CSV table of C-alpha atoms in Angstrom, one decimal:
chain,number,residue,atom,x,y,z
Y,247,ALA,CA,84.6,147.0,78.7
Y,248,GLN,CA,87.9,148.4,77.5
Y,249,THR,CA,91.2,147.6,79.0
Y,250,VAL,CA,94.5,149.5,78.7
Y,251,THR,CA,97.8,147.8,79.3
Y,252,GLN,CA,101.2,149.5,79.9
Y,253,SER,CA,103.8,146.8,80.3
Y,254,GLN,CA,106.7,149.0,81.3
Y,255,PRO,CA,106.3,150.1,84.9
Y,256,GLU,CA,109.6,152.1,84.8
Y,257,MET,CA,111.9,153.4,82.1
Y,258,SER,CA,115.0,155.6,82.1
Y,259,VAL,CA,116.5,157.6,79.3
Y,260,GLN,CA,119.6,159.9,79.0
Y,261,GLU,CA,118.9,163.5,78.4
Y,262,ALA,CA,118.7,164.4,74.6
Y,263,GLU,CA,118.0,160.7,73.7
Y,264,THR,CA,114.8,159.2,72.4
Y,265,VAL,CA,112.5,156.9,74.3
Y,266,THR,CA,109.4,154.9,73.4
Y,267,LEU,CA,106.7,154.1,75.9
Y,268,SER,CA,104.4,151.2,75.0
Y,269,CYS,CA,100.6,150.9,75.3
Y,270,THR,CA,98.2,148.2,74.1
Y,271,TYR,CA,94.4,148.3,74.5
Y,272,ASP,CA,91.5,146.0,74.0
Y,273,THR,CA,88.1,147.1,72.7
Y,274,SER,CA,85.3,145.8,70.5
Y,275,GLU,CA,84.5,149.4,69.5
Y,276,ASN,CA,85.5,151.0,66.2
Y,277,ASN,CA,85.3,154.7,67.0
Y,278,TYR,CA,87.5,155.9,69.9
Y,279,TYR,CA,90.2,158.2,70.9
Y,280,LEU,CA,93.5,157.5,72.5
Y,281,PHE,CA,95.5,159.8,74.7
Y,282,TRP,CA,98.8,160.1,76.5
Y,283,TYR,CA,98.7,162.1,79.8
Y,284,LYS,CA,101.8,163.1,81.8
Y,285,GLN,CA,101.7,163.3,85.6
Y,286,PRO,CA,104.9,165.0,87.0
Y,287,PRO,CA,105.7,165.1,90.7
Y,288,SER,CA,103.2,167.9,91.1
Y,289,ARG,CA,100.5,165.2,90.4
Y,290,GLN,CA,98.9,167.5,87.8
Y,291,MET,CA,97.5,165.5,84.8
Y,292,ILE,CA,98.7,167.1,81.6
Y,293,LEU,CA,97.4,166.1,78.2
Y,294,VAL,CA,100.4,165.3,75.9
Y,295,ILE,CA,98.8,164.0,72.7
Y,296,ARG,CA,95.7,162.5,71.3
Y,297,GLN,CA,94.9,160.2,68.4
Y,298,GLU,CA,91.6,159.6,66.7
Y,299,ALA,CA,91.1,156.0,65.7
Y,300,TYR,CA,89.7,156.9,62.3
Y,301,LYS,CA,92.8,158.8,61.4
Y,302,GLN,CA,95.6,156.7,59.8
Y,303,GLN,CA,98.2,159.5,60.2
Y,304,ASN,CA,100.1,159.4,63.5
Y,305,ALA,CA,99.7,162.4,65.7
Y,306,THR,CA,102.7,164.6,66.5
Y,307,GLU,CA,103.1,167.4,69.0
Y,308,ASN,CA,106.6,168.9,68.9
Y,309,ARG,CA,108.9,166.3,70.5
Y,310,PHE,CA,106.1,163.9,71.1
Y,311,SER,CA,104.7,161.5,68.5
Y,312,VAL,CA,102.7,158.3,68.5
Y,313,ASN,CA,102.8,155.1,66.6
Y,314,PHE,CA,99.2,154.0,66.3
Y,315,GLN,CA,98.6,150.5,65.0
Y,316,LYS,CA,94.9,150.0,65.0
Y,317,ALA,CA,94.8,146.4,63.9
Y,318,ALA,CA,97.4,145.5,66.6
Y,319,LYS,CA,95.6,147.7,69.1
Y,320,SER,CA,98.9,149.4,69.9
Y,321,PHE,CA,99.5,153.0,70.8
Y,322,SER,CA,103.1,153.9,71.7
Y,323,LEU,CA,104.5,157.3,72.6
Y,324,LYS,CA,107.9,158.4,71.3
Y,325,ILE,CA,109.7,161.3,73.1
Y,326,SER,CA,112.5,162.8,71.1
Y,327,ASP,CA,115.3,164.9,72.5
Y,328,SER,CA,114.3,164.0,76.1
Y,329,GLN,CA,114.5,166.8,78.6
Y,330,LEU,CA,114.8,166.7,82.4
Y,331,GLY,CA,111.3,168.2,82.6
Y,332,ASP,CA,109.9,165.1,80.9
Y,333,THR,CA,110.5,163.1,84.1
Y,334,ALA,CA,107.0,162.0,85.1
Y,335,MET,CA,104.5,159.2,85.2
Y,336,TYR,CA,102.9,158.7,81.7
Y,337,PHE,CA,99.4,157.3,81.4
Y,338,CYS,CA,97.9,155.9,78.2
Y,339,ALA,CA,94.1,156.4,78.2
Y,340,PHE,CA,91.2,155.2,76.0
Y,341,MET,CA,88.0,157.0,75.4
Y,342,ASN,CA,85.1,155.5,73.5
Y,343,LEU,CA,83.1,157.8,71.3
Y,344,ALA,CA,79.5,158.4,72.2
Y,345,PRO,CA,77.0,159.6,69.6
Y,346,HIS,CA,77.2,163.1,71.1
Y,347,PRO,CA,80.6,164.7,71.7
Y,348,SER,CA,79.8,165.7,75.3
Y,349,SER,CA,77.7,162.8,76.6
Y,350,GLY,CA,80.1,161.7,79.3
Y,351,ASP,CA,82.8,159.6,77.8
Y,352,LYS,CA,85.0,158.5,80.6
Y,353,LEU,CA,88.7,157.9,80.3
Y,354,THR,CA,90.1,154.4,81.0
Y,355,PHE,CA,93.7,154.6,82.0
Y,356,GLY,CA,96.6,152.2,82.0
Y,357,THR,CA,98.7,151.6,85.1
Y,358,GLY,CA,101.3,154.1,83.9
Y,359,THR,CA,105.0,154.1,83.1
Y,360,ARG,CA,107.3,156.1,85.3
Y,361,LEU,CA,109.9,157.8,83.1
Y,362,ALA,CA,113.2,159.1,84.6
Y,363,VAL,CA,115.4,161.4,82.4
Y,364,ARG,CA,119.0,161.2,83.5
Y,365,PRO,CA,121.2,164.3,83.2
N,20,ALA,CA,94.2,180.5,79.5
N,21,ALA,CA,91.7,179.6,82.2
N,22,GLY,CA,92.0,176.1,83.7
N,23,VAL,CA,89.9,173.9,85.8
N,24,ILE,CA,89.8,175.0,89.4
N,25,GLN,CA,89.3,172.7,92.3
N,26,SER,CA,88.9,173.5,96.0
N,27,PRO,CA,90.1,172.8,98.5
N,28,ARG,CA,93.5,171.6,97.4
N,29,HIS,CA,94.1,169.7,100.5
N,30,LEU,CA,91.6,168.3,103.0
N,31,ILE,CA,92.1,166.3,106.2
N,32,LYS,CA,89.1,164.6,107.7
N,33,GLU,CA,88.5,161.9,110.3
N,34,LYS,CA,86.7,158.6,109.8
N,35,ARG,CA,83.0,158.9,109.6
N,36,GLU,CA,83.1,162.6,108.8
N,37,THR,CA,81.8,164.2,105.6
N,38,ALA,CA,83.7,166.1,102.9
N,39,THR,CA,82.6,168.3,100.0
N,40,LEU,CA,84.9,168.8,97.0
N,41,LYS,CA,84.3,171.6,94.5
N,42,CYS,CA,85.1,171.8,90.8
N,43,TYR,CA,84.9,174.9,88.5
N,44,PRO,CA,85.2,173.9,84.9
N,45,ILE,CA,86.9,175.8,82.1
N,46,PRO,CA,84.4,178.5,80.8
N,47,ARG,CA,82.0,177.2,78.2
N,48,HIS,CA,82.8,173.6,79.0
N,49,ASP,CA,79.6,171.7,79.6
N,50,THR,CA,80.8,168.3,80.8
N,51,VAL,CA,82.5,167.5,84.1
N,52,TYR,CA,84.1,164.2,85.2
N,53,TRP,CA,85.3,163.1,88.6
N,54,TYR,CA,88.2,160.7,89.0
N,55,GLN,CA,89.8,159.1,92.1
N,56,GLN,CA,93.5,158.3,92.1
N,57,GLY,CA,94.7,156.2,95.0
N,58,PRO,CA,98.4,156.1,96.0
N,59,GLY,CA,100.5,154.5,93.2
N,60,GLN,CA,97.4,153.9,91.1
N,61,ASP,CA,95.9,155.2,87.9
N,62,PRO,CA,92.9,157.5,88.0
N,63,GLN,CA,89.5,155.7,88.2
N,64,PHE,CA,86.4,157.2,86.9
N,65,LEU,CA,83.7,158.0,89.4
N,66,ILE,CA,80.9,160.0,87.8
N,67,SER,CA,80.2,162.5,85.0
N,68,PHE,CA,77.7,165.3,84.2
N,69,TYR,CA,76.7,166.8,80.9
N,70,GLU,CA,74.5,169.9,80.9
N,71,LYS,CA,73.8,169.5,84.6
N,72,MET,CA,72.5,165.9,84.2
N,73,GLN,CA,74.4,162.8,85.3
N,74,SER,CA,75.7,161.2,82.2
N,75,ASP,CA,77.7,158.2,83.4
N,76,LYS,CA,78.6,156.5,86.6
N,77,GLY,CA,81.6,154.4,87.5
N,78,SER,CA,82.8,152.8,90.6
N,79,ILE,CA,81.5,155.4,92.9
N,80,PRO,CA,80.5,154.3,96.4
N,81,ASP,CA,76.9,154.8,97.6
N,82,ARG,CA,78.3,157.1,100.3
N,83,PHE,CA,79.3,159.5,97.6
N,84,SER,CA,77.0,161.8,95.6
N,85,ALA,CA,77.6,164.6,93.2
N,86,GLN,CA,75.8,167.2,91.1
N,87,GLN,CA,76.4,169.9,88.6
N,88,PHE,CA,74.9,173.3,89.2
N,89,SER,CA,73.4,175.9,86.8
N,90,ASP,CA,76.7,177.7,86.5
N,91,TYR,CA,78.3,174.3,85.5
N,92,HIS,CA,80.4,173.9,88.7
N,93,SER,CA,80.2,170.5,90.3
N,94,GLU,CA,80.4,169.2,93.8
N,95,LEU,CA,81.4,165.8,95.1
N,96,ASN,CA,79.9,165.0,98.5
N,97,MET,CA,81.4,162.2,100.5
N,98,SER,CA,79.9,160.9,103.7
N,99,SER,CA,80.9,158.3,106.3
N,100,LEU,CA,84.5,158.7,105.2
N,101,GLU,CA,86.7,155.6,105.4
N,102,LEU,CA,90.5,155.3,105.5
N,103,GLY,CA,90.4,153.9,102.0
N,104,ASP,CA,88.9,157.1,100.7
N,105,SER,CA,92.3,158.8,101.1
N,106,ALA,CA,93.2,159.7,97.6
N,107,LEU,CA,93.7,162.4,95.0
N,108,TYR,CA,90.4,163.5,93.5
N,109,PHE,CA,90.5,165.0,90.1
N,110,CYS,CA,87.9,166.9,88.2
N,111,ALA,CA,88.2,167.3,84.5
N,112,SER,CA,86.1,169.3,82.0
N,113,THR,CA,85.5,169.3,78.3
N,114,SER,CA,83.4,170.7,75.6
N,115,GLY,CA,84.4,168.0,73.1
N,116,TYR,CA,86.8,165.0,73.4
N,117,GLU,CA,89.8,166.4,75.2
N,118,GLN,CA,89.5,166.3,79.0
N,119,TYR,CA,91.4,169.0,80.9
N,120,PHE,CA,92.2,168.1,84.5
N,121,GLY,CA,92.2,170.3,87.5
N,122,PRO,CA,95.1,170.2,90.0
N,123,GLY,CA,93.2,167.8,92.2
N,124,THR,CA,92.1,167.7,95.8
N,125,ARG,CA,94.2,165.6,98.1
N,126,LEU,CA,91.9,164.0,100.7
N,127,THR,CA,93.5,162.4,103.8
N,128,VAL,CA,91.2,160.5,106.1
N,129,THR,CA,92.7,159.8,109.6
């Protein structure tokens, strides 16, 4: 079974500054995806970024980027130029790859990091 | 762009009652997942369907059942409700590896 660990329950950052959220995972699998989801006060789960384990290049989506260290099983999220709208709970999630793309690969979530962006 | 639709958005039931939650996936998505998020917790996988067949099962109580219909919408049926079933229930859909979540159904059991 896979486990996902987020060791920072809460973090705070000044608006326009950069913040890094940590995530480590444990798996014996070699082919998997990693995700960061954002859950604002509305409780909607919003996909922020994904990383394929077979790719060495770190994923980037606008102000969001990851530092994927496969050997260390580490997957951190960097948010640049933090905005007030980034205030949310952030969940790191693991998904094992099945032989078929749509054969029911569930997400395993970490316990989340609550990020507050200060004005 | 079309998103995942869940209904109802809020539901209040008493102990021992039944509840049915509905999920309408994004068009052309063939896989649906159900997750349960308790207060202050991370989402926990319940069950999933691919092409109308159950594809995986997580920590879903025997009191719960689910199915996916020919139009790919899914329903989660919950019977003999307990106080501990109070949670946010998410449905997510995909046609590949990225799961897109609906807004959730907030179930309160009193």
